[in-house]
């Protein structure tokens, strides 16, 4: 073929010499946003990240990502009230991703597969005393050990777990799960000494050569109220009762049990009573359902199991086989006020579940540790007034939940580490939140949440078998894949595909994409069509 | 140069006749030029076609307004104005009819033409007899050959054989030959009276 | 092989011998027999590996040819009159893209009033389309010019239009020498396109060219046409060598040596003029005729040489630039007037009006005696025109004059017949 | 259940690809080394739907034909913005002849390829709605009727955009263009019978007719692949929003294409030999207002007082499509 006709015929692809990027007044930029689930997690888990691993079927990788923040996934997956799911953007689309179910699946898989927690860093030569082997103590011990510090946990109870073991019934949290995850932490070299109550903190640190201490002995004293009662009346406190269910010889409660209180412990007590053979388990609560502190799920499960509730009632007196109840009414401020109306209710036993207090006696000796409203005062780094002594969990002012306690442990570990190193705090910058309005949900296929199998009601009332079952491999994958990856690129190729100017380069698996600003005209289609809101337009600085 | 004008109606093969005549002349080793009266004629409408025959190359493209011969395929055209216009004094006329010249009443027009230059031929009848179809055009060329001697019978037959196939071919060849012989006979009949030779070569 | 054959069929044979690979057919008189002929040769298998496509319009006919040519095969089509104008846009496009398409134009008048008969209005309307335009005097020349046209088009990457008079040539049955395939193959090599749509070596054909380069594109097109002025005579002589017959070229002169009066014309009318020249020479008139086989590119130099000794030039042409003057006439006048040569334009044969030898003898005589208008219409019916002009003078708002003139002509015709 | 068989819920079937989707299930556009038949540096407006559509269709066709493809382009935006001397954005064998003759030129190319025995090389003709529905319809219909081996793709942006947004035979009712101003008693384009090119193509009973949208890439690519798998005349009608002509935000190009389908105003379907084979059901039905409101060419419908009557007529058109094509997953209307 001879020379091409001048001008009329052109060689292919020559327009790349024409840099249309100069037309642009705004430029697209890739960003990472903070997913609502991560934002809401008290333990500071990178939930989206471990779901990203899980959705690829890489369960061990997912578990490893998970335990970067929380060493107790099998436990949290069962007992955490998962604020992450309340925050999940998918909830606005169909239903929230069943994050806790996947977490539990990963935790259980780790137990079944015998995956080991990441090995500790090189020994720092520093020793830290942890008081209390509850979730917070276990968490801090784990993180400190990974940082290379030597940790010893002292626990007053005969076995580790604290409220996990003595506050939560086994039908919600099987004990072998506690044992397995505690064992993983023990395997890292954490020394856990049970049946050893610490009464003299300073002395113990001195004698044990500890450079710092973390106090997490929780709140195990049941709150006491004065109720007129006949000598013959049988009155128990909830924590003792629940702890008793752990013992070989469970406490005698009779057929008709009244539980006084409206928190989760009240629910646990009532449901446990049922399991111990009570034909009636009646909860007496002074306010109405809306104002009940117990977690709704707990209430529903309790009612489903035949527990009944007397709303707007207080116990005026306890007799041998019956109690007197006074009707209440809420004032404008929502506080219950007596009405003077009384009724009676048959009861072989009354269990008081009116909240717990921390036993702060051991702190009395530490004059520089301030105690206010029955809680230890700590600074932003969870350090008490006494340098090197930190505190967390139920004994500091915060929500008293397992996950919050675990979160305290993680934070405290970082802070103790810095304190030991004498390093200043280096606060990591937080990304902007990936709110629902940042998403283009068209690109997400419809996928309803998987329902975890539940133990049928009859079997629930006859034993302490675990009520809620777990996911299997396939539906865990399914559930993980329901994640919208809010605010963070998951390489769907949309931007690469929808650019009319081929101004997006695909960098390959895990490498995401790059804009070619030589050609990008700034139309913004990539921003509009990004499913997860990981691109923003910023003005060109001309 | 010998120039022929053929009159007929659309569908009677007027144009074909001129072409066959040209091919026949070509077969005789002469130059020939056949062309229709260009236009979009429809069946039944009066149609004219032309043919020039010459010893030399024919260059002119002008219409034939002074023909040496007229072939009239359809007697109903006879009284059309200008049918005989431009006919040379020594010209020939061949009319397709079974009637006599007197009967068709053209005596007046052809009075001054030489004796034996005006003949009638029952071409349609002959065509029906040999082709089973009223297609007089080829048949008339047989009579034309005999009347004018402008082309040989053999050349006409060859032209027909090249042009047609099957029964049309056979039928036309027979018909043309019969037409030629009839005409020749008719002329000879006249000649015995007139002592006149026929088939004079064209100028 | 020497045959007594209709012009259209002869051209069909000739085109087939050139082995076109894509042929488009759309009927229009008087072109139709040509494309029917080619179609029959494809159907019968005599013309092999050729796509014969019945298209929906002349516009499509040229467009399909454009695509085929751009895809690297030899493409051919034929048309007339309204058809040529209907495809006009594509005609310009083919030359602009430098595609060597060959097209026969069976010349016919352009309406309204609709008229199927011969003149050159159609070809002249596309005079500036960038195509090379060749005019055939005889059917023999028409046959030969097509063979040369493909060679010329493909050498220059420019389309060629072979013009032949509708009916007068297309429907005339006369003696024509049809070359052998072997002869044509020797003269016409296989098509080697300058550009081709090839997925393996992609290019973009038909870019948009702005003011910065459009002039240059046009200049190069002109250069290509001027190149044709050199190639056409060379090809003509090579053609004679291979096929043993002179044909084509730029201009051809007949008895023009020592001629004081030279007639210039295009196409089949030249034959009639030659007879008239002979007749007038016999009376001692020094007259000759020069015909342009190549009209575009305009063979300025060759024509100028042919007209060097003429005292006067009479241009007989079958077209007229309404509002202007003769088209060929103007070209010729521009060429010779500065030497003081007087030129006359005789517009003749419009819409198939017969051009008689007598009429030609008359106007040539008038020209020689200096009695001829610079521009005149041969055999114009003055009566009709004068009556119409008079009527228009009285009432400017009458029906289109053209209709009236036609009616009068019909009336007078009825009186004659 | 094995991993492959699990649908990837972050993407479903709407996005253009994903790290966990099987390679064979990914779109051509998601390929890191896709052909880019129309490459960077072209002069299309920001957010040009036609530039997208052309790349989507031709890349898919190149993939389906092992890159043996010739493209014929009618005059129009696509041609002007892609090939201004001295640069061309095409990376395929491409030619432009005229506005109205793309189908015929393609016929010529196909015929040439046939006689050259290069039957593996396929031909696509592409034009805007003007070059297909109006000035080019004669040639298009002829190509259909002869069943020439050409896929004709119409990138429908519903007006003559190249010349400054004038009405075409494909301009929707009530739309404002430079020649159907939004003034007077009947503002915008009149409510006529419309010129439904896909149905006209079906009337030719050619082997394949389909409609597609730049908002549903999997669907579009599947249709191109299907079309390239067939011989004879095929027709693909792609809706390509034009930010300039529609008066929409450049970032909304794909969103509007999506809404056109979800309202029922632009039904997605496939037909063979004149009979509808399949329709792509509407996923999340919406009223036409959602589609009309973001476009300035319909702004007069929402002025004071709003033209509820016209909006209702447009909704009726959408409803008829939904009935006729069974766009809600119901069987297509009988005796269509």
PDB file of N, CA and C in Angstrom, chain D residues 65-143:
ATOM      1  N   UNK D  65     -14.999 -10.706  17.545  1.00  0.00           N
ATOM      2  CA  UNK D  65     -14.534 -11.051  16.194  1.00  0.00           C
ATOM      3  C   UNK D  65     -13.028 -11.261  16.148  1.00  0.00           C
ATOM      4  N   UNK D  66     -12.420 -11.398  17.309  1.00  0.00           N
ATOM      5  CA  UNK D  66     -10.970 -11.548  17.333  1.00  0.00           C
ATOM      6  C   UNK D  66     -10.308 -10.378  16.596  1.00  0.00           C
ATOM      7  N   UNK D  67     -10.870  -9.212  16.825  1.00  0.00           N
ATOM      8  CA  UNK D  67     -10.349  -7.937  16.290  1.00  0.00           C
ATOM      9  C   UNK D  67     -10.382  -7.850  14.771  1.00  0.00           C
ATOM     10  N   UNK D  68     -11.185  -8.704  14.139  1.00  0.00           N
ATOM     11  CA  UNK D  68     -11.331  -8.588  12.678  1.00  0.00           C
ATOM     12  C   UNK D  68     -12.597  -7.794  12.399  1.00  0.00           C
ATOM     13  N   UNK D  69     -12.453  -6.474  12.321  1.00  0.00           N
ATOM     14  CA  UNK D  69     -13.624  -5.608  12.246  1.00  0.00           C
ATOM     15  C   UNK D  69     -13.321  -4.385  11.386  1.00  0.00           C
ATOM     16  N   UNK D  70     -14.328  -3.992  10.600  1.00  0.00           N
ATOM     17  CA  UNK D  70     -14.255  -2.739   9.844  1.00  0.00           C
ATOM     18  C   UNK D  70     -15.484  -1.919  10.224  1.00  0.00           C
ATOM     19  N   UNK D  71     -15.270  -0.644  10.471  1.00  0.00           N
ATOM     20  CA  UNK D  71     -16.358   0.209  10.937  1.00  0.00           C
ATOM     21  C   UNK D  71     -16.618   1.337   9.944  1.00  0.00           C
ATOM     22  N   UNK D  72     -17.888   1.509   9.604  1.00  0.00           N
ATOM     23  CA  UNK D  72     -18.290   2.610   8.731  1.00  0.00           C
ATOM     24  C   UNK D  72     -19.124   3.577   9.570  1.00  0.00           C
ATOM     25  N   UNK D  73     -18.794   4.853   9.484  1.00  0.00           N
ATOM     26  CA  UNK D  73     -19.398   5.851  10.364  1.00  0.00           C
ATOM     27  C   UNK D  73     -20.116   6.920   9.542  1.00  0.00           C
ATOM     28  N   UNK D  74     -21.355   7.197   9.919  1.00  0.00           N
ATOM     29  CA  UNK D  74     -22.077   8.284   9.260  1.00  0.00           C
ATOM     30  C   UNK D  74     -21.582   9.627   9.792  1.00  0.00           C
ATOM     31  N   UNK D  75     -21.874  10.688   9.078  1.00  0.00           N
ATOM     32  CA  UNK D  75     -21.551  12.024   9.556  1.00  0.00           C
ATOM     33  C   UNK D  75     -22.321  12.295  10.845  1.00  0.00           C
ATOM     34  N   UNK D  76     -21.725  13.076  11.724  1.00  0.00           N
ATOM     35  CA  UNK D  76     -22.403  13.415  12.968  1.00  0.00           C
ATOM     36  C   UNK D  76     -21.389  13.696  14.057  1.00  0.00           C
ATOM     37  N   UNK D  77     -21.901  13.957  15.259  1.00  0.00           N
ATOM     38  CA  UNK D  77     -21.005  14.230  16.393  1.00  0.00           C
ATOM     39  C   UNK D  77     -19.873  13.214  16.462  1.00  0.00           C
ATOM     40  N   UNK D  78     -20.260  11.945  16.476  1.00  0.00           N
ATOM     41  CA  UNK D  78     -19.276  10.879  16.687  1.00  0.00           C
ATOM     42  C   UNK D  78     -18.133  11.001  15.687  1.00  0.00           C
ATOM     43  N   UNK D  79     -18.481  11.291  14.452  1.00  0.00           N
ATOM     44  CA  UNK D  79     -17.467  11.384  13.398  1.00  0.00           C
ATOM     45  C   UNK D  79     -16.637  12.651  13.575  1.00  0.00           C
ATOM     46  N   UNK D  80     -17.323  13.752  13.874  1.00  0.00           N
ATOM     47  CA  UNK D  80     -16.619  15.035  13.960  1.00  0.00           C
ATOM     48  C   UNK D  80     -15.674  15.066  15.166  1.00  0.00           C
ATOM     49  N   UNK D  81     -16.144  14.583  16.308  1.00  0.00           N
ATOM     50  CA  UNK D  81     -15.261  14.687  17.483  1.00  0.00           C
ATOM     51  C   UNK D  81     -14.152  13.639  17.485  1.00  0.00           C
ATOM     52  N   UNK D  82     -14.304  12.636  16.626  1.00  0.00           N
ATOM     53  CA  UNK D  82     -13.295  11.566  16.659  1.00  0.00           C
ATOM     54  C   UNK D  82     -12.202  11.737  15.600  1.00  0.00           C
ATOM     55  N   UNK D  83     -12.489  12.451  14.528  1.00  0.00           N
ATOM     56  CA  UNK D  83     -11.491  12.495  13.444  1.00  0.00           C
ATOM     57  C   UNK D  83     -11.242  13.882  12.864  1.00  0.00           C
ATOM     58  N   UNK D  84     -10.987  14.883  13.690  1.00  0.00           N
ATOM     59  CA  UNK D  84     -10.588  16.164  13.098  1.00  0.00           C
ATOM     60  C   UNK D  84      -9.107  16.117  12.709  1.00  0.00           C
ATOM     61  N   UNK D  85      -8.817  16.360  11.408  1.00  0.00           N
ATOM     62  CA  UNK D  85      -7.438  16.367  10.969  1.00  0.00           C
ATOM     63  C   UNK D  85      -6.608  17.238  11.920  1.00  0.00           C
ATOM     64  N   UNK D  86      -5.425  16.860  12.378  1.00  0.00           N
ATOM     65  CA  UNK D  86      -4.652  15.704  11.907  1.00  0.00           C
ATOM     66  C   UNK D  86      -4.746  14.479  12.827  1.00  0.00           C
ATOM     67  N   UNK D  87      -5.767  14.423  13.690  1.00  0.00           N
ATOM     68  CA  UNK D  87      -5.803  13.319  14.648  1.00  0.00           C
ATOM     69  C   UNK D  87      -7.071  12.487  14.524  1.00  0.00           C
ATOM     70  N   UNK D  88      -6.929  11.186  14.746  1.00  0.00           N
ATOM     71  CA  UNK D  88      -8.100  10.330  14.831  1.00  0.00           C
ATOM     72  C   UNK D  88      -8.055   9.560  16.142  1.00  0.00           C
ATOM     73  N   UNK D  89      -9.208   9.329  16.709  1.00  0.00           N
ATOM     74  CA  UNK D  89      -9.282   8.596  17.979  1.00  0.00           C
ATOM     75  C   UNK D  89      -9.588   7.120  17.761  1.00  0.00           C
ATOM     76  N   UNK D  90      -9.746   6.726  16.505  1.00  0.00           N
ATOM     77  CA  UNK D  90     -10.132   5.335  16.239  1.00  0.00           C
ATOM     78  C   UNK D  90      -8.918   4.436  16.205  1.00  0.00           C
ATOM     79  N   UNK D  91      -9.080   3.275  16.792  1.00  0.00           N
ATOM     80  CA  UNK D  91      -8.023   2.246  16.750  1.00  0.00           C
ATOM     81  C   UNK D  91      -8.565   0.998  16.074  1.00  0.00           C
ATOM     82  N   UNK D  92      -9.520   1.224  15.160  1.00  0.00           N
ATOM     83  CA  UNK D  92     -10.036   0.148  14.303  1.00  0.00           C
ATOM     84  C   UNK D  92      -9.985   0.664  12.868  1.00  0.00           C
ATOM     85  N   UNK D  93     -10.111  -0.281  11.923  1.00  0.00           N
ATOM     86  CA  UNK D  93     -10.226   0.134  10.521  1.00  0.00           C
ATOM     87  C   UNK D  93     -11.562   0.863  10.397  1.00  0.00           C
ATOM     88  N   UNK D  94     -11.509   2.139  10.038  1.00  0.00           N
ATOM     89  CA  UNK D  94     -12.684   2.997  10.143  1.00  0.00           C
ATOM     90  C   UNK D  94     -12.804   3.873   8.918  1.00  0.00           C
ATOM     91  N   UNK D  95     -14.033   4.114   8.473  1.00  0.00           N
ATOM     92  CA  UNK D  95     -14.206   5.052   7.365  1.00  0.00           C
ATOM     93  C   UNK D  95     -15.478   5.858   7.499  1.00  0.00           C
ATOM     94  N   UNK D  96     -15.390   7.100   7.090  1.00  0.00           N
ATOM     95  CA  UNK D  96     -16.550   7.983   7.057  1.00  0.00           C
ATOM     96  C   UNK D  96     -16.767   8.434   5.629  1.00  0.00           C
ATOM     97  N   UNK D  97     -18.012   8.307   5.157  1.00  0.00           N
ATOM     98  CA  UNK D  97     -18.313   8.784   3.811  1.00  0.00           C
ATOM     99  C   UNK D  97     -19.280   9.959   3.890  1.00  0.00           C
ATOM    100  N   UNK D  98     -20.555   9.689   4.159  1.00  0.00           N
ATOM    101  CA  UNK D  98     -21.552  10.758   4.164  1.00  0.00           C
ATOM    102  C   UNK D  98     -22.523  10.578   5.327  1.00  0.00           C
ATOM    103  N   UNK D  99     -23.442  11.517   5.433  1.00  0.00           N
ATOM    104  CA  UNK D  99     -24.435  11.508   6.501  1.00  0.00           C
ATOM    105  C   UNK D  99     -25.431  10.352   6.312  1.00  0.00           C
ATOM    106  N   UNK D 100     -25.889  10.221   5.071  1.00  0.00           N
ATOM    107  CA  UNK D 100     -27.024   9.324   4.851  1.00  0.00           C
ATOM    108  C   UNK D 100     -26.691   7.957   4.303  1.00  0.00           C
ATOM    109  N   UNK D 101     -25.408   7.639   4.136  1.00  0.00           N
ATOM    110  CA  UNK D 101     -25.121   6.413   3.374  1.00  0.00           C
ATOM    111  C   UNK D 101     -24.328   5.353   4.133  1.00  0.00           C
ATOM    112  N   UNK D 102     -24.231   5.476   5.442  1.00  0.00           N
ATOM    113  CA  UNK D 102     -23.389   4.518   6.187  1.00  0.00           C
ATOM    114  C   UNK D 102     -23.788   3.068   5.899  1.00  0.00           C
ATOM    115  N   UNK D 103     -25.091   2.808   5.879  1.00  0.00           N
ATOM    116  CA  UNK D 103     -25.534   1.425   5.660  1.00  0.00           C
ATOM    117  C   UNK D 103     -25.089   0.927   4.289  1.00  0.00           C
ATOM    118  N   UNK D 104     -25.212   1.795   3.284  1.00  0.00           N
ATOM    119  CA  UNK D 104     -24.844   1.382   1.919  1.00  0.00           C
ATOM    120  C   UNK D 104     -23.334   1.199   1.792  1.00  0.00           C
ATOM    121  N   UNK D 105     -22.563   2.107   2.388  1.00  0.00           N
ATOM    122  CA  UNK D 105     -21.105   1.961   2.331  1.00  0.00           C
ATOM    123  C   UNK D 105     -20.713   0.640   2.999  1.00  0.00           C
ATOM    124  N   UNK D 106     -21.370   0.353   4.118  1.00  0.00           N
ATOM    125  CA  UNK D 106     -21.067  -0.899   4.816  1.00  0.00           C
ATOM    126  C   UNK D 106     -21.414  -2.104   3.949  1.00  0.00           C
ATOM    127  N   UNK D 107     -22.514  -1.998   3.222  1.00  0.00           N
ATOM    128  CA  UNK D 107     -22.873  -3.063   2.279  1.00  0.00           C
ATOM    129  C   UNK D 107     -21.744  -3.280   1.277  1.00  0.00           C
ATOM    130  N   UNK D 108     -21.203  -2.164   0.795  1.00  0.00           N
ATOM    131  CA  UNK D 108     -20.097  -2.265  -0.165  1.00  0.00           C
ATOM    132  C   UNK D 108     -18.882  -2.939   0.454  1.00  0.00           C
ATOM    133  N   UNK D 109     -18.560  -2.550   1.686  1.00  0.00           N
ATOM    134  CA  UNK D 109     -17.407  -3.147   2.359  1.00  0.00           C
ATOM    135  C   UNK D 109     -17.643  -4.651   2.535  1.00  0.00           C
ATOM    136  N   UNK D 110     -18.857  -4.987   2.995  1.00  0.00           N
ATOM    137  CA  UNK D 110     -19.158  -6.407   3.220  1.00  0.00           C
ATOM    138  C   UNK D 110     -19.058  -7.193   1.911  1.00  0.00           C
ATOM    139  N   UNK D 111     -19.571  -6.602   0.838  1.00  0.00           N
ATOM    140  CA  UNK D 111     -19.509  -7.280  -0.460  1.00  0.00           C
ATOM    141  C   UNK D 111     -18.052  -7.485  -0.876  1.00  0.00           C
ATOM    142  N   UNK D 112     -17.238  -6.438  -0.657  1.00  0.00           N
ATOM    143  CA  UNK D 112     -15.812  -6.535  -1.028  1.00  0.00           C
ATOM    144  C   UNK D 112     -15.139  -7.651  -0.226  1.00  0.00           C
ATOM    145  N   UNK D 113     -15.425  -7.675   1.083  1.00  0.00           N
ATOM    146  CA  UNK D 113     -14.804  -8.703   1.922  1.00  0.00           C
ATOM    147  C   UNK D 113     -15.237 -10.094   1.455  1.00  0.00           C
ATOM    148  N   UNK D 114     -16.495 -10.194   1.030  1.00  0.00           N
ATOM    149  CA  UNK D 114     -17.009 -11.492   0.582  1.00  0.00           C
ATOM    150  C   UNK D 114     -16.264 -11.952  -0.663  1.00  0.00           C
ATOM    151  N   UNK D 115     -16.128 -11.072  -1.644  1.00  0.00           N
ATOM    152  CA  UNK D 115     -15.460 -11.502  -2.878  1.00  0.00           C
ATOM    153  C   UNK D 115     -13.974 -11.732  -2.640  1.00  0.00           C
ATOM    154  N   UNK D 116     -13.439 -11.068  -1.608  1.00  0.00           N
ATOM    155  CA  UNK D 116     -12.023 -11.297  -1.301  1.00  0.00           C
ATOM    156  C   UNK D 116     -11.846 -12.541  -0.443  1.00  0.00           C
ATOM    157  N   UNK D 117     -12.971 -13.144  -0.064  1.00  0.00           N
ATOM    158  CA  UNK D 117     -12.901 -14.363   0.737  1.00  0.00           C
ATOM    159  C   UNK D 117     -12.533 -14.115   2.186  1.00  0.00           C
ATOM    160  N   UNK D 118     -12.558 -12.837   2.589  1.00  0.00           N
ATOM    161  CA  UNK D 118     -12.215 -12.512   3.986  1.00  0.00           C
ATOM    162  C   UNK D 118     -13.475 -12.522   4.845  1.00  0.00           C
ATOM    163  N   UNK D 119     -14.098 -13.695   4.939  1.00  0.00           N
ATOM    164  CA  UNK D 119     -15.393 -13.756   5.630  1.00  0.00           C
ATOM    165  C   UNK D 119     -15.238 -13.642   7.140  1.00  0.00           C
ATOM    166  N   UNK D 120     -14.008 -13.789   7.638  1.00  0.00           N
ATOM    167  CA  UNK D 120     -13.813 -13.670   9.089  1.00  0.00           C
ATOM    168  C   UNK D 120     -13.916 -12.206   9.534  1.00  0.00           C
ATOM    169  N   UNK D 121     -13.620 -11.302   8.625  1.00  0.00           N
ATOM    170  CA  UNK D 121     -13.709  -9.880   8.958  1.00  0.00           C
ATOM    171  C   UNK D 121     -15.161  -9.417   8.857  1.00  0.00           C
ATOM    172  N   UNK D 122     -15.634  -8.764   9.924  1.00  0.00           N
ATOM    173  CA  UNK D 122     -17.030  -8.351   9.979  1.00  0.00           C
ATOM    174  C   UNK D 122     -17.169  -6.840   9.863  1.00  0.00           C
ATOM    175  N   UNK D 123     -18.377  -6.394   9.533  1.00  0.00           N
ATOM    176  CA  UNK D 123     -18.611  -4.980   9.263  1.00  0.00           C
ATOM    177  C   UNK D 123     -19.680  -4.410  10.203  1.00  0.00           C
ATOM    178  N   UNK D 124     -19.356  -3.258  10.778  1.00  0.00           N
ATOM    179  CA  UNK D 124     -20.334  -2.518  11.579  1.00  0.00           C
ATOM    180  C   UNK D 124     -20.509  -1.139  10.955  1.00  0.00           C
ATOM    181  N   UNK D 125     -21.761  -0.734  10.806  1.00  0.00           N
ATOM    182  CA  UNK D 125     -22.046   0.642  10.391  1.00  0.00           C
ATOM    183  C   UNK D 125     -22.635   1.339  11.600  1.00  0.00           C
ATOM    184  N   UNK D 126     -22.215   2.571  11.851  1.00  0.00           N
ATOM    185  CA  UNK D 126     -22.762   3.271  13.014  1.00  0.00           C
ATOM    186  C   UNK D 126     -23.143   4.696  12.646  1.00  0.00           C
ATOM    187  N   UNK D 127     -24.247   5.145  13.268  1.00  0.00           N
ATOM    188  CA  UNK D 127     -24.768   6.474  12.975  1.00  0.00           C
ATOM    189  C   UNK D 127     -25.559   6.973  14.167  1.00  0.00           C
ATOM    190  N   UNK D 128     -25.787   8.267  14.185  1.00  0.00           N
ATOM    191  CA  UNK D 128     -26.673   8.827  15.200  1.00  0.00           C
ATOM    192  C   UNK D 128     -28.112   8.608  14.774  1.00  0.00           C
ATOM    193  N   UNK D 129     -29.037   9.138  15.553  1.00  0.00           N
ATOM    194  CA  UNK D 129     -30.447   8.924  15.208  1.00  0.00           C
ATOM    195  C   UNK D 129     -30.796   9.632  13.893  1.00  0.00           C
ATOM    196  N   UNK D 130     -30.163  10.759  13.617  1.00  0.00           N
ATOM    197  CA  UNK D 130     -30.436  11.444  12.351  1.00  0.00           C
ATOM    198  C   UNK D 130     -29.970  10.602  11.170  1.00  0.00           C
ATOM    199  N   UNK D 131     -28.734  10.097  11.279  1.00  0.00           N
ATOM    200  CA  UNK D 131     -28.154   9.315  10.191  1.00  0.00           C
ATOM    201  C   UNK D 131     -28.805   7.952  10.029  1.00  0.00           C
ATOM    202  N   UNK D 132     -29.596   7.559  11.035  1.00  0.00           N
ATOM    203  CA  UNK D 132     -30.257   6.247  10.943  1.00  0.00           C
ATOM    204  C   UNK D 132     -31.743   6.400  10.636  1.00  0.00           C
ATOM    205  N   UNK D 133     -32.410   7.226  11.427  1.00  0.00           N
ATOM    206  CA  UNK D 133     -33.871   7.299  11.316  1.00  0.00           C
ATOM    207  C   UNK D 133     -34.329   8.249  10.215  1.00  0.00           C
ATOM    208  N   UNK D 134     -33.539   9.273   9.951  1.00  0.00           N
ATOM    209  CA  UNK D 134     -33.993  10.279   8.986  1.00  0.00           C
ATOM    210  C   UNK D 134     -33.259  10.175   7.651  1.00  0.00           C
ATOM    211  N   UNK D 135     -32.154  10.901   7.537  1.00  0.00           N
ATOM    212  CA  UNK D 135     -31.502  11.008   6.223  1.00  0.00           C
ATOM    213  C   UNK D 135     -30.924   9.667   5.764  1.00  0.00           C
ATOM    214  N   UNK D 136     -30.632   8.791   6.695  1.00  0.00           N
ATOM    215  CA  UNK D 136     -30.010   7.523   6.307  1.00  0.00           C
ATOM    216  C   UNK D 136     -30.978   6.360   6.204  1.00  0.00           C
ATOM    217  N   UNK D 137     -32.258   6.633   6.380  1.00  0.00           N
ATOM    218  CA  UNK D 137     -33.207   5.515   6.484  1.00  0.00           C
ATOM    219  C   UNK D 137     -33.367   4.739   5.182  1.00  0.00           C
ATOM    220  N   UNK D 138     -33.269   5.453   4.061  1.00  0.00           N
ATOM    221  CA  UNK D 138     -33.408   4.762   2.771  1.00  0.00           C
ATOM    222  C   UNK D 138     -32.350   3.683   2.632  1.00  0.00           C
ATOM    223  N   UNK D 139     -31.109   4.079   2.835  1.00  0.00           N
ATOM    224  CA  UNK D 139     -30.007   3.118   2.709  1.00  0.00           C
ATOM    225  C   UNK D 139     -30.132   2.019   3.759  1.00  0.00           C
ATOM    226  N   UNK D 140     -30.547   2.403   4.972  1.00  0.00           N
ATOM    227  CA  UNK D 140     -30.675   1.415   6.051  1.00  0.00           C
ATOM    228  C   UNK D 140     -31.713   0.362   5.682  1.00  0.00           C
ATOM    229  N   UNK D 141     -32.858   0.832   5.203  1.00  0.00           N
ATOM    230  CA  UNK D 141     -33.932  -0.087   4.837  1.00  0.00           C
ATOM    231  C   UNK D 141     -33.486  -1.009   3.699  1.00  0.00           C
ATOM    232  N   UNK D 142     -32.745  -0.454   2.756  1.00  0.00           N
ATOM    233  CA  UNK D 142     -32.257  -1.275   1.642  1.00  0.00           C
ATOM    234  C   UNK D 142     -31.301  -2.356   2.139  1.00  0.00           C
ATOM    235  N   UNK D 143     -30.423  -1.963   3.053  1.00  0.00           N
ATOM    236  CA  UNK D 143     -29.469  -2.927   3.605  1.00  0.00           C
ATOM    237  C   UNK D 143     -30.214  -4.042   4.336  1.00  0.00           C
TER     238      UNK D 143
END
